Coordinates of C-alpha atoms and ligand atoms in Angstrom, one line a residue:
M1 CA 0.0 0.0 0.0
A2 CA 1.3 3.4 -0.9
N3 CA 0.0 6.8 0.2
I4 CA -0.3 8.8 -3.0
L5 CA -0.9 12.6 -2.8
C6 CA -1.7 15.0 -5.6
I7 CA -1.3 18.7 -5.0
G8 CA -3.7 20.6 -7.3
A9 CA -7.3 19.5 -7.8
G10 CA -7.8 21.0 -11.3
Y11 CA -8.6 19.6 -14.7
V12 CA -5.5 17.5 -14.6
G13 CA -5.1 16.4 -11.0
G14 CA -8.7 15.5 -10.4
P15 CA -9.4 13.1 -13.3
T16 CA -5.8 11.7 -13.2
M17 CA -6.1 10.7 -9.6
A18 CA -9.6 9.4 -10.0
V19 CA -8.4 6.9 -12.6
I20 CA -5.3 5.9 -10.6
A21 CA -7.4 5.3 -7.5
R22 CA -9.9 3.2 -9.4
H23 CA -7.2 0.9 -10.8
C24 CA -5.1 0.7 -7.7
P25 CA -7.5 -0.2 -4.9
E26 CA -4.6 -1.1 -2.6
H27 CA -3.3 2.5 -2.7
R28 CA -4.7 5.5 -0.8
V29 CA -5.0 8.5 -3.1
V30 CA -5.6 12.0 -1.6
V31 CA -6.0 15.1 -3.7
V32 CA -5.4 18.5 -2.0
D33 CA -5.8 22.1 -3.2
I34 CA -5.5 25.5 -1.6
N35 CA -8.9 26.4 -3.1
E36 CA -11.4 25.4 -0.4
E37 CA -14.4 25.9 -2.6
R38 CA -12.9 23.6 -5.2
I39 CA -12.3 20.8 -2.7
A40 CA -15.8 21.3 -1.3
A41 CA -17.1 20.8 -4.8
W42 CA -15.0 17.6 -5.3
Q43 CA -16.7 16.3 -2.1
S44 CA -20.2 17.2 -3.2
D45 CA -22.6 15.9 -5.9
Q46 CA -21.7 18.7 -8.2
L47 CA -18.0 18.2 -9.2
P48 CA -16.1 21.4 -10.0
I49 CA -15.3 20.3 -13.6
Y50 CA -17.4 18.8 -16.3
E51 CA -15.7 15.8 -17.8
P52 CA -17.7 12.9 -19.4
G53 CA -17.3 9.7 -17.3
L54 CA -15.7 11.4 -14.3
E55 CA -18.7 11.5 -12.0
E56 CA -19.2 7.7 -12.2
I57 CA -15.7 7.0 -11.1
V58 CA -15.5 9.7 -8.4
F59 CA -18.9 8.7 -6.9
S60 CA -18.0 5.0 -6.8
I61 CA -14.6 5.3 -5.0
R62 CA -14.7 8.6 -3.1
D63 CA -14.0 8.1 0.6
K64 CA -13.0 4.5 -0.1
N65 CA -9.5 5.0 -1.5
L66 CA -9.9 8.5 -3.1
F67 CA -10.1 11.5 -0.8
F68 CA -10.3 15.3 -1.3
S69 CA -8.9 17.6 1.3
T70 CA -7.4 21.0 2.1
E71 CA -5.1 19.7 4.8
T72 CA -2.1 19.8 2.5
N73 CA 0.6 19.8 5.3
R74 CA -0.8 16.7 7.0
H75 CA -1.1 14.8 3.8
I76 CA 2.4 15.7 2.7
A77 CA 3.8 14.2 5.9
E78 CA 1.9 11.0 5.3
A79 CA 2.7 10.6 1.5
D80 CA 5.1 8.3 -0.2
I81 CA 4.5 9.7 -3.6
I82 CA 3.5 13.3 -4.4
F83 CA 2.2 14.3 -7.8
V84 CA 2.3 18.0 -8.3
S85 CA -0.3 19.3 -10.6
V86 CA -0.5 23.0 -9.7
N87 CA -0.9 25.6 -12.5
T88 CA 2.1 27.1 -14.3
P89 CA 0.7 30.1 -16.1
T90 CA 2.6 32.3 -18.4
K91 CA 4.5 35.0 -16.5
T92 CA 2.9 38.4 -16.6
F93 CA 5.7 40.3 -15.0
G94 CA 9.5 40.8 -15.1
Q95 CA 11.9 38.8 -17.2
G96 CA 10.3 36.6 -19.8
A97 CA 6.9 38.2 -19.2
G98 CA 4.3 37.0 -21.8
K99 CA 6.4 33.9 -22.6
A100 CA 8.2 32.2 -19.7
A101 CA 6.3 30.0 -17.3
D102 CA 5.5 31.4 -13.9
L103 CA 7.0 28.8 -11.5
Q104 CA 6.1 30.5 -8.3
Y105 CA 3.4 28.0 -7.3
W106 CA 5.7 25.1 -8.2
E107 CA 8.5 26.5 -6.1
K108 CA 6.2 27.3 -3.2
T109 CA 4.8 23.8 -3.4
A110 CA 8.3 22.3 -3.3
R111 CA 9.2 24.3 -0.2
Q112 CA 6.0 23.2 1.4
I113 CA 6.8 19.6 0.7
L114 CA 10.2 20.0 2.3
E115 CA 8.9 21.7 5.3
N116 CA 6.3 19.1 6.1
S117 CA 8.3 15.9 5.3
T118 CA 9.8 13.6 7.8
S119 CA 10.5 10.8 5.3
A120 CA 12.0 10.4 1.8
K121 CA 9.5 10.8 -1.1
I122 CA 9.1 10.6 -4.8
V123 CA 8.0 14.0 -6.2
V124 CA 6.3 13.7 -9.6
E125 CA 6.1 16.7 -12.0
K126 CA 2.6 16.4 -13.5
S127 CA 2.3 20.1 -14.5
T128 CA 3.9 21.0 -17.8
L129 CA 7.2 22.7 -16.9
P130 CA 10.1 24.3 -18.8
V131 CA 13.0 21.9 -19.5
R132 CA 15.3 21.6 -16.5
T133 CA 12.8 22.6 -13.9
A134 CA 13.4 19.3 -12.2
E135 CA 16.9 20.4 -11.6
A136 CA 15.8 23.5 -9.7
M137 CA 13.3 21.4 -7.7
E138 CA 16.0 18.9 -6.8
Y139 CA 18.2 21.7 -5.5
I140 CA 15.4 23.1 -3.4
L141 CA 14.2 19.7 -2.0
N142 CA 17.6 18.1 -1.5
S143 CA 19.4 21.0 0.1
N144 CA 17.8 20.2 3.5
D145 CA 19.4 19.6 6.8
K146 CA 16.8 16.9 7.7
G147 CA 18.9 14.2 6.0
L148 CA 15.9 13.5 3.6
F149 CA 16.3 12.6 0.0
F150 CA 13.7 13.3 -2.7
D151 CA 13.6 11.7 -6.2
I152 CA 12.1 13.9 -8.8
V153 CA 10.3 12.2 -11.7
S154 CA 8.7 13.8 -14.7
N155 CA 5.4 12.2 -15.7
P156 CA 3.7 14.7 -18.1
E157 CA 0.0 14.4 -18.7
F158 CA -1.3 14.0 -22.3
L159 CA -5.0 13.9 -21.5
A160 CA -7.2 16.2 -23.5
E161 CA -10.2 17.8 -21.8
G162 CA -13.5 16.3 -22.8
T163 CA -11.8 12.9 -23.3
A164 CA -9.7 12.9 -20.1
I165 CA -11.1 9.7 -18.8
P166 CA -10.7 7.6 -22.0
D167 CA -7.3 9.2 -22.5
M168 CA -6.2 8.1 -19.0
E169 CA -7.8 4.7 -19.3
N170 CA -6.3 3.9 -22.7
P171 CA -3.2 6.2 -23.2
D172 CA -1.1 6.1 -26.4
R173 CA 1.8 6.2 -24.0
V174 CA 2.7 7.0 -20.4
L175 CA 5.9 8.9 -20.2
I176 CA 8.1 8.7 -17.2
G177 CA 11.4 10.5 -16.9
G178 CA 13.9 10.2 -14.1
R179 CA 17.6 10.4 -13.1
E180 CA 20.0 7.7 -14.4
T181 CA 21.1 7.0 -10.8
P182 CA 20.0 3.7 -9.0
S183 CA 17.5 5.7 -6.9
G184 CA 16.2 7.6 -9.9
Q185 CA 15.7 4.3 -11.8
Q186 CA 13.9 2.9 -8.8
A187 CA 11.6 5.9 -8.6
I188 CA 10.8 5.5 -12.3
R189 CA 9.9 1.8 -11.6
T190 CA 7.6 2.8 -8.7
I191 CA 5.7 5.2 -10.8
A192 CA 5.6 2.7 -13.8
D193 CA 4.1 0.1 -11.4
I194 CA 1.2 2.3 -10.7
Y195 CA 0.3 2.7 -14.4
A196 CA 1.1 -1.0 -15.0
H197 CA -2.2 -1.8 -13.2
W198 CA -4.0 -1.0 -16.4
V199 CA -1.5 0.2 -19.1
P200 CA 0.4 -2.4 -21.2
S201 CA 4.1 -2.2 -20.5
A202 CA 4.9 -1.5 -24.1
N203 CA 3.0 1.8 -23.7
I204 CA 5.0 2.9 -20.6
V205 CA 8.0 4.8 -22.0
T206 CA 10.8 5.7 -19.7
M207 CA 13.7 8.2 -20.4
N208 CA 15.8 10.8 -18.8
L209 CA 14.2 13.8 -17.0
W210 CA 15.1 16.4 -19.6
S211 CA 13.8 14.4 -22.6
S212 CA 10.6 13.8 -20.7
E213 CA 10.1 17.4 -19.9
L214 CA 10.9 18.5 -23.5
S215 CA 8.7 15.7 -25.0
K216 CA 5.6 17.3 -23.4
L217 CA 6.3 20.7 -24.8
T218 CA 7.2 19.2 -28.2
A219 CA 4.0 17.1 -28.4
N220 CA 1.8 20.2 -27.7
A221 CA 3.9 22.3 -30.2
F222 CA 3.5 19.7 -32.9
L223 CA -0.3 19.3 -32.3
A224 CA -0.8 23.1 -32.3
Q225 CA 1.4 23.4 -35.4
R226 CA -0.9 21.1 -37.3
I227 CA -3.9 23.2 -36.5
S228 CA -2.1 26.5 -37.5
S229 CA -1.0 24.8 -40.7
I230 CA -4.5 23.7 -41.8
N231 CA -5.9 27.1 -40.7
A232 CA -3.3 28.8 -42.9
I233 CA -4.5 26.7 -45.8
A234 CA -8.1 27.4 -44.9
N235 CA -7.5 31.1 -45.4
L236 CA -6.3 30.4 -48.8
C237 CA -9.2 28.1 -49.5
E238 CA -11.7 30.9 -48.7
K239 CA -10.0 33.0 -51.4
T240 CA -9.7 30.3 -54.0
E241 CA -12.9 28.2 -53.7
A242 CA -10.9 25.2 -52.6
D243 CA -12.4 23.4 -49.6
A244 CA -10.2 23.0 -46.5
T245 CA -12.1 19.8 -45.3
E246 CA -11.4 18.2 -48.7
V247 CA -7.8 19.2 -48.6
A248 CA -7.4 17.9 -45.0
H249 CA -9.0 14.6 -46.1
A250 CA -6.7 14.3 -49.1
I251 CA -3.5 15.0 -47.1
G252 CA -4.6 12.9 -44.1
K253 CA -4.8 9.8 -46.3
D254 CA -1.1 10.0 -46.6
K255 CA 0.1 7.7 -43.8
R256 CA 3.1 9.9 -43.1
I257 CA 0.7 12.8 -42.3
G258 CA -2.2 11.0 -40.8
P259 CA -5.8 12.2 -40.4
H260 CA -5.9 13.6 -36.9
F261 CA -5.7 17.3 -35.8
L262 CA -6.4 18.6 -39.2
R263 CA -9.8 20.3 -38.5
A264 CA -9.7 23.9 -39.6
S265 CA -11.2 26.0 -36.9
I266 CA -11.5 29.5 -35.4
G267 CA -8.2 28.7 -33.7
F268 CA -6.9 26.5 -30.9
G269 CA -7.6 27.3 -27.3
G270 CA -7.2 25.6 -24.0
S271 CA -4.8 26.1 -21.1
C272 CA -1.9 24.3 -22.7
F273 CA -1.1 25.0 -26.4
K274 CA -0.3 28.7 -26.3
K275 CA 1.4 28.6 -22.9
D276 CA 3.6 25.6 -23.8
I277 CA 4.6 27.0 -27.2
L278 CA 5.5 30.4 -25.7
N279 CA 7.4 28.5 -23.1
L280 CA 9.4 26.7 -25.8
V281 CA 10.0 30.0 -27.6
Y282 CA 11.4 31.5 -24.4
L283 CA 13.6 28.5 -23.9
C284 CA 15.0 28.8 -27.4
E285 CA 15.6 32.5 -27.0
Y286 CA 17.3 31.9 -23.7
Y287 CA 19.7 29.5 -25.4
G288 CA 20.3 32.1 -28.2
L289 CA 18.3 30.1 -30.9
E290 CA 16.5 33.0 -32.4
Q291 CA 15.5 31.2 -35.6
V292 CA 14.1 28.3 -33.8
A293 CA 12.2 30.5 -31.4
G294 CA 10.8 32.5 -34.4
Y295 CA 9.7 29.2 -36.1
W296 CA 7.6 28.1 -33.2
E297 CA 6.3 31.6 -32.3
Q298 CA 4.7 31.7 -35.8
V299 CA 2.3 28.9 -34.7
V300 CA 0.9 31.2 -32.1
K301 CA 0.8 34.2 -34.4
M302 CA -1.1 32.2 -37.0
N303 CA -3.6 31.3 -34.3
E304 CA -4.1 35.0 -33.4
Y305 CA -4.5 35.8 -37.1
Q306 CA -7.1 33.0 -37.5
K307 CA -9.4 34.5 -34.8
A308 CA -9.1 38.0 -36.3
S309 CA -9.7 36.6 -39.8
F310 CA -12.9 34.9 -38.7
V311 CA -14.3 38.1 -37.3
S312 CA -13.2 40.1 -40.4
R313 CA -15.1 37.7 -42.6
M314 CA -18.2 38.1 -40.5
I315 CA -18.1 41.9 -40.6
S316 CA -17.4 42.0 -44.3
A317 CA -20.2 39.5 -45.1
M318 CA -22.6 41.6 -43.0
F319 CA -22.3 44.6 -45.2
N320 CA -19.2 45.9 -43.3
S321 CA -21.0 46.7 -40.1
V322 CA -22.3 44.7 -37.1
A323 CA -23.0 47.7 -34.9
G324 CA -26.3 47.4 -33.1
K325 CA -26.8 43.9 -34.6
R326 CA -27.7 41.0 -32.4
I327 CA -25.2 38.1 -33.0
A328 CA -25.7 34.7 -31.3
L329 CA -22.5 32.9 -30.5
F330 CA -23.1 29.1 -30.3
G331 CA -20.5 27.8 -27.9
V332 CA -17.9 29.5 -25.7
A333 CA -16.0 26.5 -24.3
F334 CA -12.6 26.1 -26.0
K335 CA -13.8 22.7 -27.4
A336 CA -16.8 20.5 -27.0
D337 CA -17.5 18.4 -23.9
T338 CA -15.8 20.7 -21.4
S339 CA -16.9 23.6 -19.3
D340 CA -13.4 25.1 -19.6
T341 CA -13.0 28.4 -21.4
R342 CA -9.3 29.1 -20.8
E343 CA -7.8 30.7 -23.9
S344 CA -11.1 30.0 -25.7
P345 CA -11.0 31.5 -29.2
A346 CA -14.7 32.2 -28.7
L347 CA -13.8 34.8 -26.0
D348 CA -11.6 36.7 -28.5
V349 CA -14.4 36.6 -31.2
C350 CA -16.8 37.9 -28.5
R351 CA -14.5 40.8 -27.6
A352 CA -13.8 41.7 -31.2
L353 CA -17.6 41.8 -32.0
L354 CA -18.2 44.0 -28.9
E355 CA -15.5 46.4 -30.1
E356 CA -17.6 46.6 -33.3
Q357 CA -20.6 47.5 -31.1
A358 CA -22.5 44.3 -31.9
I359 CA -25.0 42.9 -29.3
V360 CA -23.5 39.6 -28.4
V361 CA -25.5 36.7 -27.0
I362 CA -23.6 33.7 -25.9
S363 CA -25.1 30.2 -25.6
D364 CA -23.3 27.1 -24.2
P365 CA -24.6 24.0 -22.5
H366 CA -21.8 23.9 -19.8
A367 CA -19.5 26.9 -20.0
L368 CA -21.6 29.9 -19.3
E369 CA -20.6 30.2 -15.7
N370 CA -16.9 30.3 -16.6
A371 CA -17.5 32.7 -19.5
R372 CA -19.3 35.0 -17.1
L373 CA -16.1 35.2 -15.0
D374 CA -13.9 35.7 -18.1
L375 CA -16.0 38.5 -19.4
K376 CA -16.9 40.2 -16.2
D377 CA -15.2 43.5 -17.4
V378 CA -17.8 43.6 -20.2
A379 CA -20.6 41.8 -18.5
D380 CA -23.1 44.6 -19.0
K381 CA -22.6 44.3 -22.7
V382 CA -23.0 40.5 -23.1
I383 CA -26.1 38.4 -22.8
F384 CA -25.7 34.9 -21.5
E385 CA -28.5 32.6 -22.7
P386 CA -28.5 28.8 -22.1
D387 CA -31.3 28.2 -24.7
P388 CA -29.8 28.5 -28.2
Y389 CA -33.3 29.2 -29.7
A390 CA -33.8 32.2 -27.4
A391 CA -30.2 33.3 -28.2
A392 CA -30.8 33.3 -31.9
K393 CA -34.2 35.0 -31.7
E394 CA -34.2 38.3 -33.6
A395 CA -30.5 37.9 -34.3
H396 CA -28.9 38.9 -37.6
A397 CA -26.3 36.1 -37.4
I398 CA -25.2 32.9 -35.6
A399 CA -21.6 32.0 -35.2
V400 CA -20.8 28.4 -34.2
L401 CA -17.7 28.6 -32.1
T402 CA -17.7 25.3 -30.2
E403 CA -18.4 21.9 -31.8
W404 CA -21.0 20.8 -29.2
S405 CA -23.1 18.0 -30.8
L406 CA -26.2 19.7 -29.4
F407 CA -25.8 22.4 -32.1
K408 CA -26.1 19.8 -34.8
E409 CA -29.5 18.7 -33.5
L410 CA -31.2 22.0 -33.5
D411 CA -34.2 22.8 -35.7
Y412 CA -32.6 25.5 -37.9
K413 CA -35.9 26.1 -39.8
T414 CA -37.5 27.3 -36.5
I415 CA -34.3 29.3 -35.7
H416 CA -34.3 30.9 -39.2
D417 CA -37.9 31.9 -38.9
A418 CA -37.2 33.9 -35.8
M419 CA -34.1 35.7 -37.1
I420 CA -33.8 39.1 -38.8
K421 CA -33.3 38.7 -42.6
P422 CA -31.0 38.2 -44.3
A423 CA -29.9 35.7 -41.8
F424 CA -26.2 34.8 -41.6
L425 CA -24.6 31.6 -40.2
F426 CA -20.9 31.4 -39.7
D427 CA -19.8 27.9 -38.9
G428 CA -16.4 28.2 -37.2
R429 CA -16.2 24.5 -36.6
N430 CA -17.8 23.1 -39.8
I431 CA -20.2 20.9 -37.9
L432 CA -23.5 21.8 -39.6
D433 CA -25.1 20.7 -42.8
H434 CA -24.3 23.7 -44.9
K435 CA -26.3 22.8 -48.0
K436 CA -29.4 22.2 -45.9
L437 CA -28.9 25.5 -44.0
Y438 CA -28.5 27.3 -47.4
E439 CA -31.8 25.7 -48.6
T440 CA -33.5 26.8 -45.4
G441 CA -32.6 30.4 -46.3
F442 CA -29.4 31.1 -44.4
N443 CA -26.4 32.7 -46.0
V444 CA -23.8 30.2 -44.9
Y445 CA -20.1 30.8 -44.3
P446 CA -18.3 27.6 -43.5
L447 CA -14.7 27.9 -42.4
G448 CA -12.2 27.4 -45.1
K449 CA -14.8 26.9 -47.8
P450 CA -16.7 29.1 -50.2
A451 CA -19.7 30.9 -48.8
Q452 CA -23.2 29.7 -49.9
T453 CA -25.3 32.9 -50.2
H454 CA -28.5 34.0 -51.7
F455 CA -27.0 37.3 -52.8
T456 CA -26.4 37.8 -56.5
R457 CA -23.5 40.2 -56.3
Ligands
UDX501 C1 -2.4 22.6 -14.6 C2 -1.5 23.3 -15.6 O1 -2.2 24.4 -16.1 C3 -0.9 22.5 -16.7 O2 0.1 23.1 -17.3 C4 -0.4 21.2 -16.1 O3 0.0 20.4 -17.2 C5 -1.2 20.6 -15.1 O4 -1.7 21.5 -14.1 P1 -5.0 22.2 -14.7 O5 -5.2 21.1 -13.8 O6 -5.9 22.4 -15.9 O7 -3.5 22.2 -15.3 O8 -5.0 23.6 -13.9 P2 -6.0 24.1 -12.8 O9 -7.4 23.6 -13.2 O10 -5.8 25.5 -12.7 O11 -5.6 23.3 -11.5 C6 -4.5 23.7 -10.7 C7 -4.9 23.6 -9.3 O12 -3.8 23.8 -8.4 C8 -5.9 24.7 -8.9 O13 -7.1 24.1 -8.4 C9 -5.2 25.5 -7.8 O14 -6.0 26.0 -6.8 C10 -4.2 24.5 -7.3 N1 -3.1 25.1 -6.6 C11 -2.3 26.1 -7.2 C12 -2.7 24.6 -5.3 O15 -3.3 23.8 -4.8 N2 -1.6 25.2 -4.7 C13 -0.9 26.2 -5.3 O16 0.1 26.7 -4.7 C14 -1.2 26.7 -6.6
UDX502 C1 -4.1 19.4 -25.3 C2 -3.4 18.1 -25.8 O1 -4.2 17.4 -26.8 C3 -3.1 17.2 -24.6 O2 -2.4 16.0 -25.0 C4 -2.4 17.9 -23.5 O3 -2.1 17.2 -22.4 C5 -3.1 19.2 -23.1 O4 -3.4 20.0 -24.3 P1 -6.6 20.0 -24.8 O5 -6.1 21.4 -24.7 O6 -7.4 19.6 -23.6 O7 -5.4 19.0 -24.8 O8 -7.5 19.8 -26.1 P2 -7.2 19.4 -27.6 O9 -8.2 18.4 -28.0 O10 -5.8 19.2 -27.9 O11 -7.7 20.8 -28.4 C6 -7.0 22.0 -28.2 C7 -7.6 23.0 -29.1 O12 -7.4 22.8 -30.5 C8 -9.1 23.2 -29.0 O13 -9.5 24.5 -29.0 C9 -9.6 22.5 -30.2 O14 -10.9 22.9 -30.6 C10 -8.6 22.8 -31.2 N1 -8.5 21.9 -32.4 C11 -8.1 20.6 -32.2 C12 -8.7 22.4 -33.7 O15 -9.0 23.5 -33.9 N2 -8.5 21.5 -34.7 C13 -8.2 20.2 -34.6 O16 -8.1 19.5 -35.6 C14 -8.0 19.7 -33.2

C-alpha cells in the first residue's frame, strides 16, 4: 500500500487521480488544493469540472481510496509519492513576461513539501514545466538539513479535456522521466508500477528527465502546429474556392501525415497549447536560438490571425457593419464536452464583436458560468442565454464557435424563422449541414470553404 498525494485538484489532478485510484484499490489517493471551494465541490454531488465519465468514477470510489482535502501539510507528511499538478501560467511580469512559465506555485509547493516531510519521497512533476525545472526542484528539495532525499520524476500528462477519462484509461503512452542513478531508476519503476495496473508495459515509456520534460512541450507544439498549418491553408481556401475539409481529407490519407488534428477552426484554445509553445519560444531565446524561437512563435501568431480573420469575414459579409446587430455565439468552451473556457477563441471573437458594437448573446450548455467570469469586465454588454433558440431570436447572425453535438441537432428552420433577414450563419467548426442550411434560407459561411449565399452580387 502506498500513500499517493496529488497537490492541485484541477482539470489534470482530479481526473488523473480518480483513474489511478480506481485501478489501484490497494493504494490510498488523496487530492489536495489551496482552493477550499474547489475541494468542497469535489466532495459534493456537483463536481467542479465537467468531464464525461468522471462522476461515475469519483462517486464510486470517493471516501474509499480516493479523498479530497485542504489539509495539505498533514497529507504531505503521510505521503510516499507526491504528484504536483498546480498551475504554471505564463509569466505576466518581469523577465520573460508573456512567454516564460511562472513557476512561483511550483517552487512554493516544493518548499511546502520539504517543510512538512519527515521521510523520503518521490515527487512527480505532472504540471507542464520548462525543461530543466526538475533540476531546480532537486536543489530546493535536497538542500535540506533533515537528511531526507527526494527523487524527482517527470510524468507529463497527455490527456485532452472532454476525453480525459478515456485518454487516461487507454493512453497512447505514459511517459516517465527520471535520473539515471539507481535511486532515480527505482523511482521510475515505482511510478511505472502504478500505471502497469492497467496500461500495457509497451506503452510505458521511460527516459531521462530532460527528454521527458521536453517531449511534453514538443508534443503540444506539434499538435498546435498542425492546427495552425491547416488554418493557414483554410484562409487560402476561402479566397480560391478550394475546400479545407477536402484538402485535409486528401492529405490525411497519406500515412506519413495521418488524419488527426487537421480540422480547420477559429483557432486552438485551452490552457496548454499557447502557454507551452511560448514556453518553448522562451527556452529557445534563452539559449540564443532566435531562428528556432521564431519558427515556433509563428504557430501562435497564426492562431491569433485566425481568430481575427474569422471576425473580419463576419463583418465584411454583414455589409461591413455589425454595430447594433444581435449576434448569437453558439459555444464559448474552447472545445466540446468541457466547461473550460481558458484561452477559448470564442472569447476573442466575442470581444472583437463587442469592439464593433454588436449585441453579443452567448449560448453554451456547460461553459456559461466560466464565460461570465472571463467576461466580467464587459458583463453589462454581453447576454448569457443557455437556450440557443432564445439566443438566436431576432439575431442577424449565428456564429458556431464550439463543436457541441447539441448544435447539430437544433431545428434550424425554426431558428431561421425567428431571425432578422438576411440571416447569416458562420460555422467556425464546420459541424453543420451547410447545404441544408442554405436551402433553409441562411447565408452560410463555412470555415475554409466558399460561402453559400442568396446574394447575387
Ligand atoms: C495545470 C497546468 O495548467 C498544466 O500546465 C499542467 O500540465 C497541469 O496542471 P490544470 O489542472 O488544468 O492544469 O490547472 P487548474 O485547473 O488551474 O488546477 C491547478 C490547481 O492547483 C488549482 O485548483 C489551484 O487552486 C491549485 N493550486 C495552485 C494549489 O493547490 N496550490 C498552489 O500553490 C497553486
Ligand atoms: C491538449 C493536448 O491534446 C493534450 O495532449 C495535452 O495534455 C493538453 O493539451 P486540450 O487542450 O485539452 O489537450 O485539447 P485538444 O483536444 O488538444 O484541443 C486544443 C484546441 O485545439 C481546442 O481549442 C480544439 O478545438 C482545437 N483543435 C483541435 C482544432 O482547432 N482543430 C483540430 O483538428 C483539433
